[in-house]
Every structure is written in C-alpha cells, then in structure tokens.
Amino acid sequence: MLLYIHIPFCETKCHYCAFNSYVDKFDIAEHYFRAMEKQLEFELKRFNVQKNSISSVFIGGGTPSSVDAKLYKNIFRQIEPFLVEDAEITTEANPNSTTKQWIEKMMELGVNRISFGVQSFNNDKLLFLGRTHDAIKAQDVISFAHQVGIKNISLDLLYGLVLDTPSLLEKDLDIAFSLPINHLSAYALTIEKNTPFAKRKKIVNSTLELAQIVVDGVQKRGFYQYEISNFGTYKSRHNLGYWQYKNYIGIGSGAVGFLDNKRFYPSKNPNKYIENPLQIKTEQLTLQDQHIEKIFLGLRSEVGIKKEMLTQEEQQKVALLIDEKKLTCKDKTLFNNNYFLSDEIVLFITN
Amino acid sequence: MQKNIRNFSIIAHIDHGKSTLADRLIQECGAVSAREMTAQMMDTMDIEKERGITIKAQSVRLTYVKDGEPYILNLIDTPGHVDFSYEVSRSLASSDGALLVVDASQGVEAQTIANVYIAIEHNLEIIPVINKIDLPAAEPERVKEEIEHTIGLDCSHAIDVSAKSGIGIRELLDAIVERIPAPVGDSKAPTKALIYDSWFDNYLGALALVRVYDGEIKKGQEIYVMGTKKKHEVLNLMYPHPLVLQKTPVLRTGEVGIVILGLKNVGDVKVGDTITDNRHKTATPIGGFKEVKQFVFAGIYPIETDRFEELRDALDKLKLNDASISYEPETSVALGFGFRVGFLGLLHMEVIKERLEREFDLDLIATAPTVTYKVHKTDGTILDIQNPSQLPPINEMQEIQEPYVKATVITPTDFLGNIITLLNNKRGIQQKMDYLSVNRVLLEYAIPLNEIVMDFYDKLKSMSKGYASFDYEPIGYREGDLVKLDILVAGEVVDALSIIVPRVSAQTKGRDFVKAMKEIVPRQLFEVAIQASIGNKVIARETVKSMGKNVTAKCYGGDITRKRKLLEKQKEGKKRMKSIGKVQLPQEAFLTVLKMD
C-alpha cells in the first residue's frame, strides 16, 4: 500500500506547469491540512489499512516545502501505526523555499528521502522555465540535506527545450553527479494546455538526439534506468509501486487514489476540498482499462508484463516484437528493450 | 392540362452557370421566396454543396403565368461534370426541350458539344441561352457564331441572360412556353411512365421519379413495373420541389412526379424501367433508354474486416439513389473481403467513397482505379480483367487489350504546346486539330482510357489555368504492350497495390511509385522496405526508417487514467490504418498511384 499527499501551494508558478497548484492560497493552508486529516481518516478505513502495511509515503505538489513543517505533524501521527518499519517517506522540495530548518523538522517527522525540483543547473534555462532559484542555490540545498542526514536524495531534470544543446545537457549531468544523490528523474518537457508555454511557439525540441544524450549520459555515469524517466543506484519504492499496479491512497485536492478497480478523485479546488474533503468522485475501471494500463505501465518500466495476461492475438504480436528484438522474454515476463518506443509498442500489441 | 406542360432540362459545361440559372428560374416562378433561397437550391447533397458541383439530377415543378394562362414548367437539372454524362442522358430522356447554356465570355466547350449531341439524339427542342452577358469580358455575338460553327445550331433566336443579376429571365421563361413543345401522349391510353430517377428516403422508402407518357397514375392504383414484373400499390404521389414536396392525388399525361410505393428495395424501381397499370397494361415498355456503363473500377474494402456486411448494405442502399454504380464481391489477400465497384469516372469514385463513409459511418480503403482489360489467353479464351492482381501469368497470355477513348479538348492556343505534350505523354494519338477561331483550338485524340481516368483532368485544368475543356467517349479496344507492376511491403506482395502499366514506362513508374509510397507510409517500430517488381524482378526500392520514439516521458504520479486516455486517443488515430502483416498502412497508401507524376 502506498500513500500520496498533495500540497497544492507554490510560491510561484512555472511556465510549463499544469499541476494542481496555487500561488495565492497560503492563508487556507491550515484549514487544508485539517481537511486532509479528515480525508485520511476516511481513506484508512475505506482501504481497510492494516498495521505495518504502508510501505511508502510521498508528499508531492505543488511545493511541499512552501508550507511550515509543523503542519504535517498530525498526518504523520495518524499514519504512524500503519507504516512498515523501513517505510520510504519522500517529500518533494523546491530549492528556493527549502531551508535547513525545514529539512530537519521533516526528518524528525520521519521523512527519509527528498526529491528536489532542480530542472537544470543552467541559469538561462531556469529563467526560461520560470524557476526562481539559480544553479548555486540548488547545489547548496542538496548539500544541506546530505549534511543533515537525508539518506536518499533525488533530483529532477527537465530536457527537450529549444535552448537545450548536447553540451548544456552534459553539463547539467556533470553537476548533478557531483552532488550526493542516489536517484535522478529526467523528464522531457511536454506542453500542457492552459500554461504560459502553451501560448508560445518554439519551446520544445523533442528530438530523439537530446533524449538519447540524457538517457545515455545518466547511465554512463553509473545510474540504472528502471523507468523511462527514472534512474538511480536506489530505486524509489513509491514510483515502482505505481508501475506494479499497487493500490494507493491519494490525499488532498488534485490527488488520485486507486483501489483494485476504482480510482478516486477528491475536489481539485482547495477551497472546495476544504468545504468537504469527502466529496470524492469515483471512476470505475473496466477490465479492458486495467488490461491496457498494466501493459503500458509494465512497458515503460523494468516491471515488464506477465505474458499470460495477454490475449492470444496480443501474444502473436509479442512474438513478432521478440523476433525484431523490441522485447525480451525472461521467466514468462516481457521486458521492453527501448523505453522510448513504449507507447508505440502498446499500440502495436493492443490494436 | 397537358398542353400547358413544358418539360425541359438545362445542359451546360461545368461552371457556365447552370445551377445559378435554375435557382433564378425557381425564384422568378415564386416556388421559393427570396428568404428561403439559398445559393444552389437544387444541389441538395452535402457533397454537392461543398464541392460546388451537381452530381445527381434533380427536378422541380414550377408554375408560370403567360398572357393570363398558367403553365406547369418541370425543370430537370443535369450534372455538369464530365464523369456524369450518364445522368445527363437520363434527364434528357424525360424532357421535351433543353436550354443550352453557354458562358458569354468562355464560349463553346468540350462538354457543351457532348451534351448537345445527347439532346439532339433525343430529338429535343434546343434553346441556346447565352449567360453572364453582363460581364465585361462577355462577347455574346462571337459565342453565338461559335455555336453555329461548331454545333450547327441556329442562334438567331438565342436568349441573352445573366442568371446572377436576373437579366433576360422573363424572356427565357416566355421562350420556354412558346418554343418547347407540350408533351405528346394519349391521356386515355393505359398508364405508361418512365422511371428516370430513383432513390431511397429514410422515411418513405424507395422513391421513383417518373415522367408520365400515356394515361395517368392515381393514388391507390395497382401498378405493374414491366422490367421487374412486379405489382405494387401507389401509396402516395408528389410533385418535386426543392423545399417541400407537394402531394397530389394524380399524375396526368405529360407530368413529372414522385411515386411512393412503400418499397424497401430500390432495385424494384430501377431507373429506365416502365410503370404501367396492372390490369390494363401498355403494349410495349419505353425503349431507347441508354444503359449506364462504368468506366473505372476499384476495390472498396472496410478497414475493419468484420464490417463487410455493413458495406454490402451501404452499397445496396446507395445503389438505390445512384443506379450508375455496379459492384461485385471480391477478396484480397491483403484487405480481406470487399467489393470491386464500377464508377463513371474518378470524381464519381471519390464522391461514392465519401458518401459511403459519411452516410453509413464506414472507414474504407479504396484501391487504385483501373479500367476493364481484355486478356486473350493462349488457350483461346478471353477474360475481362478489372483487378490487376487477377492478371494471368505471362506465359498464359497471348495479348492484353485496353479500352481507348476519343478525347476532345478545346483550349486557348496559349496552352496548346503543353497540352499536346501532356496528351503525348499519356500515349495519345492525334486525330484532329481544328482552329475554332484565331485563338481557340479543338483537339481530338485517341488515348487509352486508363491514362485519363487517373489524373488527366486535373493536370489539364492546372496547365491551362482552368481554360481547357475536355470530354471523352469510348471507341473500343486496342492491343497494348502492358505488364503488371507489383508492390512489395516488407518483402510481401500486397495484391491490392498492383497496377497495370505500359512496359516502356514500367521502370519509371516503379521508381515513382515506391518514392511516393515512402512519403505516405509513416515510420513504424521496424524498418519497412517498399519495393516494386515485375514478375519476380525487383526494379525499385525505398526504405521507411524505423521510428525513434513515441512516449510521453511524464506519467503524472497516480493519474494513470490520464495517460490511458492519451493512449486511447492515439489508438483512435491508428484505427484508420490497415495492418498488413506487421506493417500498418494508411488508407491513402492504396491510392498512391494517384499521387505520382
């Protein structure tokens, strides 16, 4: 069982961001946390959570580091009895707002992993993206976290912009790998509707060349790729859990929960969420929905897909793909040899 | 009253303003108020309005009062495109007169001539009408001379009009009443009516548009259709009108109207058939009705192979209102079950495919259009081949014959050089070159039909800036030195892509074909080889490189549904592709041959 907690607050909004986050709602933060506590109580019952069963907690956003650490206290108190002993407890953090003190307090609560939203160590690129930190700040804050004693540190990089060049990306990787991290996520920029980038032209450079530089570069420097965008000497239990199709509780506005064949969606708007955190929409997944989800999650990660779950027709297509060395079959499980083709392979198999 | 009825058609070259003139006549007679008037009233099909052409002949009944005497004018619109001359002949068969509309600035065009000959064959009274006389470039006197010179029609009583601004419309209506003869026919004789159009209406079933020659048709009457030898009860009768159909208890001698028999099958009211009374039958059916002849054939297949029966139903229904198609089931290794459909021409083929997809919600693949080849086999038998993949092995063929047409082109001299080059490239043989005036030339060529069904018309139009006009008529079969060009995709012959080409140009065609295919086939998971071969010999090859990436890097945390929906969208797009082994080909790939130079 996984638990996701959503913090919909940010100091600023980045030009590419379509996540559920707000820059002007800090005044309701306290009410928001009370509401989350209420939803959590409800979900623990709905998911019939047993002692020692939550193996991972992930605090995401928005910007979790933009709110006071003490606000998290009650939630941690609530979940404490249900956590497994060595639970992975991750928080996202923004280099700009994260203080040494905040990290220490979060550690006291139980956080043992931080994922920093760095995006780049090139100041021009950071400016272009609408990020407020600079390269030095990001390096400093990661060093702090390490000094304070956070064992598992990850950072996010973004690539696929028009101003990306091979040397810029290599330099980003060089700096990243000079820091005490054991995990890295590298995402290709995608333009989402209703973002400042969506109104502008010439933002994206989605060539294979740039993507390949990043993926090869990260692996060359010693991290193992266990999903299209995720690399490390440490693999995030939380990320893997999604791809393994595990159940997860989702707390907060804009979070998503998943139980067997249902997905849950609390109100996206934080004010509405505070009004009634238990007003949650349910999506019923058909067998066909689950089938295709298992296939695409398995093919975009090292999880793979169990051959036996495929239909006769799909297995025939798989045989073709094995012949063409697109897939590898090991222990009745199919593994994707090139994550960049995962969507195309899903379409090929399921069409 | 029979003597106050006038049945007439309008014939014209495309774009000479036929539909606009029809609209103006309708308005002048008050059948439609100015408010209800939408441009091109008689083009009711969506495709007709979008493409600005008339495909199906439509009819409308108008009332016109001259010298205090009311007259019934039945206007039968005719299509203007060269592919639809069959429909022209149908319209003319039911008329007693025709307005020959010629553009005052353009003059006589190839189609004008072709259509006038059909009208003369039907013995119609022809009124020359010079349209667009208010345009600055109008030269009505020159155009009249040209009509007299090329067609031999007396133009001293031609009517000058402008359909657009309404000039001369009254004079024209008067001329229709005065010069076109009232229908002849015996009102006391047994019912005798010609079905000159039929179509399917979702509410009323199969409808027959008839012209009554003798006697009358009454509501409730038991009629007998002479060709199908079936009797039916007349449920309702109506007069044709573009907006509202007007009910009538009876259609009298000389009248035009719609007969509703409550039939599900349009085949029961075939165009050209004769309706008579079941008890008092007329002695002989109406003859001389020209049978439709298809010139172009193509395979039509559903992308989803399990929708073959739906395609059959759709074709059956379409056939009800377009008798000019023919179809027979066929199978293809690559495409499964489908039909070999016969069309009047390439435009007709496009229109039919579009209607099948739009009106019946089907996703279809059309294969390259072809003509009917006659293959003389070594064992003395002769085969009609309409599908290149059915061509017998070389050693079993003695000779292949292909259909030729007489192509008539009229062009301003400015474009003459280019047009002659085009005709030569298309294997045309010049038979006549006649200067109509100092700067207009008429060309006559014998040319293989196959060369003109592809893209000849488009090429001619573009190289003459739209000024050259064109018409054709079949002149029989001639021997051709032809070979079958096969296309291999990923090493396998795709039978639906085979074409028949002249041996001399096979090499070039093969190269052009694979090059064009390469542009059409999207990148796939694997590298795809596209080859052209004759017999077993590969003569050209191109490679579509394999795809680099297709993935969205970010999978928003727990929102897996979002990702699934994005994938499903992509999947929808792929549905219109056809899987041939491990390769997926888009629909257009099967029409590659039309994209070649």
Tab-separated table of C-alpha atoms in Angstrom, chain A residues 182-312:
chain	number	residue	atom	x	y	z
A	182	ASN	CA	21.412	8.302	-5.479
A	183	HIS	CA	18.453	8.911	-7.760
A	184	LEU	CA	17.575	11.139	-10.685
A	185	SER	CA	14.394	11.757	-12.688
A	186	ALA	CA	14.761	13.232	-16.155
A	187	TYR	CA	11.567	14.382	-17.833
A	188	ALA	CA	11.031	15.530	-21.386
A	189	LEU	CA	9.196	18.840	-21.473
A	190	THR	CA	5.600	18.434	-22.595
A	191	ILE	CA	3.432	21.416	-23.329
A	192	GLU	CA	0.199	21.290	-21.368
A	193	LYS	CA	-2.963	23.227	-22.058
A	194	ASN	CA	-3.558	26.407	-20.055
A	195	THR	CA	0.090	27.013	-19.257
A	196	PRO	CA	2.099	30.086	-20.325
A	197	PHE	CA	4.151	27.842	-22.622
A	198	ALA	CA	1.009	26.697	-24.426
A	199	LYS	CA	0.572	30.228	-25.767
A	200	ARG	CA	4.107	30.485	-27.060
A	201	LYS	CA	5.817	28.974	-30.055
A	202	LYS	CA	9.216	27.325	-30.364
A	203	ILE	CA	9.534	25.936	-26.867
A	204	VAL	CA	10.013	22.237	-27.412
A	205	ASN	CA	12.766	20.317	-29.117
A	206	SER	CA	11.534	16.759	-28.871
A	207	THR	CA	14.241	15.162	-30.987
A	208	LEU	CA	15.483	11.720	-30.141
A	209	GLU	CA	19.021	13.082	-30.145
A	210	LEU	CA	18.568	15.185	-26.993
A	211	ALA	CA	16.619	12.488	-25.194
A	212	GLN	CA	19.286	9.932	-26.015
A	213	ILE	CA	22.052	12.186	-24.656
A	214	VAL	CA	20.272	12.390	-21.320
A	215	VAL	CA	19.405	8.718	-21.026
A	216	ASP	CA	22.840	7.536	-22.150
A	217	GLY	CA	24.574	10.206	-20.076
A	218	VAL	CA	22.828	9.239	-16.850
A	219	GLN	CA	23.570	5.554	-17.350
A	220	LYS	CA	27.172	6.222	-18.330
A	221	ARG	CA	27.595	7.998	-15.021
A	222	GLY	CA	26.508	4.913	-13.149
A	223	PHE	CA	22.721	5.118	-12.586
A	224	TYR	CA	20.451	2.309	-13.665
A	225	GLN	CA	17.321	3.157	-15.704
A	226	TYR	CA	14.313	1.470	-14.155
A	227	GLU	CA	11.662	3.543	-15.917
A	228	ILE	CA	11.526	5.851	-18.942
A	229	SER	CA	12.350	8.885	-16.738
A	230	ASN	CA	13.764	7.352	-13.551
A	231	PHE	CA	17.323	6.331	-12.753
A	232	GLY	CA	19.373	5.527	-9.673
A	233	THR	CA	21.529	3.273	-7.599
A	234	TYR	CA	18.478	3.370	-5.372
A	235	LYS	CA	15.039	2.651	-6.838
A	236	SER	CA	12.116	4.598	-5.433
A	237	ARG	CA	9.664	2.183	-3.884
A	238	HIS	CA	6.881	4.660	-4.421
A	239	ASN	CA	7.462	5.066	-8.155
A	240	LEU	CA	7.808	1.322	-8.647
A	241	GLY	CA	4.566	0.819	-6.757
A	242	TYR	CA	2.612	2.764	-9.364
A	243	TRP	CA	4.080	0.736	-12.190
A	244	GLN	CA	3.466	-2.518	-10.359
A	245	TYR	CA	-0.217	-1.540	-10.236
A	246	LYS	CA	-0.278	-1.430	-6.422
A	247	ASN	CA	-3.141	0.207	-4.547
A	248	TYR	CA	-2.542	3.729	-3.319
A	249	ILE	CA	-4.342	6.244	-1.153
A	250	GLY	CA	-4.395	9.785	-2.506
A	251	ILE	CA	-4.914	12.603	-0.028
A	252	GLY	CA	-5.598	16.240	-0.860
A	253	SER	CA	-7.076	18.266	-3.674
A	254	GLY	CA	-5.901	17.006	-7.030
A	255	ALA	CA	-4.617	13.714	-5.590
A	256	VAL	CA	-5.686	10.401	-7.062
A	257	GLY	CA	-6.360	7.167	-5.161
A	258	PHE	CA	-6.536	3.648	-6.548
A	259	LEU	CA	-8.178	0.584	-5.056
A	260	ASP	CA	-8.421	-2.610	-7.131
A	261	ASN	CA	-10.676	-1.446	-9.968
A	262	LYS	CA	-11.575	2.052	-8.835
A	263	ARG	CA	-9.831	5.380	-8.964
A	264	PHE	CA	-10.788	8.201	-6.573
A	265	TYR	CA	-10.668	11.914	-7.254
A	266	PRO	CA	-11.230	14.426	-4.417
A	267	SER	CA	-12.165	18.019	-5.421
A	268	LYS	CA	-9.408	19.738	-7.374
A	269	ASN	CA	-10.101	23.174	-5.977
A	270	PRO	CA	-8.560	23.517	-2.480
A	271	ASN	CA	-11.433	25.692	-1.205
A	272	LYS	CA	-13.998	23.160	-2.323
A	273	TYR	CA	-11.844	20.419	-0.904
A	274	ILE	CA	-11.768	22.139	2.479
A	275	GLU	CA	-15.555	22.501	2.382
A	276	ASN	CA	-15.950	18.779	2.005
A	277	PRO	CA	-12.861	16.574	1.725
A	278	LEU	CA	-15.077	13.510	1.440
A	279	GLN	CA	-16.722	14.640	-1.741
A	280	ILE	CA	-14.784	12.240	-3.907
A	281	LYS	CA	-15.521	11.179	-7.457
A	282	THR	CA	-15.110	7.525	-8.312
A	283	GLU	CA	-14.021	6.163	-11.651
A	284	GLN	CA	-14.858	2.539	-12.320
A	285	LEU	CA	-12.188	0.834	-14.406
A	286	THR	CA	-13.270	-1.795	-16.883
A	287	LEU	CA	-11.263	-4.972	-17.363
A	288	GLN	CA	-10.152	-3.531	-20.684
A	289	ASP	CA	-8.949	-0.321	-18.962
A	290	GLN	CA	-6.964	-2.306	-16.424
A	291	HIS	CA	-5.551	-4.532	-19.121
A	292	ILE	CA	-4.131	-1.685	-21.174
A	293	GLU	CA	-2.893	0.155	-18.054
A	294	LYS	CA	-0.951	-2.878	-16.878
A	295	ILE	CA	0.580	-3.177	-20.330
A	296	PHE	CA	1.716	0.426	-20.657
A	297	LEU	CA	2.952	0.698	-17.086
A	298	GLY	CA	4.875	-2.536	-17.473
A	299	LEU	CA	6.413	-1.495	-20.767
A	300	ARG	CA	7.586	1.919	-19.630
A	301	SER	CA	9.463	0.438	-16.677
A	302	GLU	CA	11.539	-2.531	-15.614
A	303	VAL	CA	8.357	-4.086	-14.210
A	304	GLY	CA	7.518	-5.728	-17.534
A	305	ILE	CA	4.307	-7.623	-18.298
A	306	LYS	CA	3.332	-11.165	-17.488
A	307	LYS	CA	2.940	-12.980	-20.763
A	308	GLU	CA	-0.026	-14.990	-19.515
A	309	MET	CA	-2.190	-11.883	-19.059
A	310	LEU	CA	-2.129	-11.202	-22.799
A	311	THR	CA	-4.742	-12.479	-25.223
A	312	GLN	CA	-3.862	-14.979	-27.917
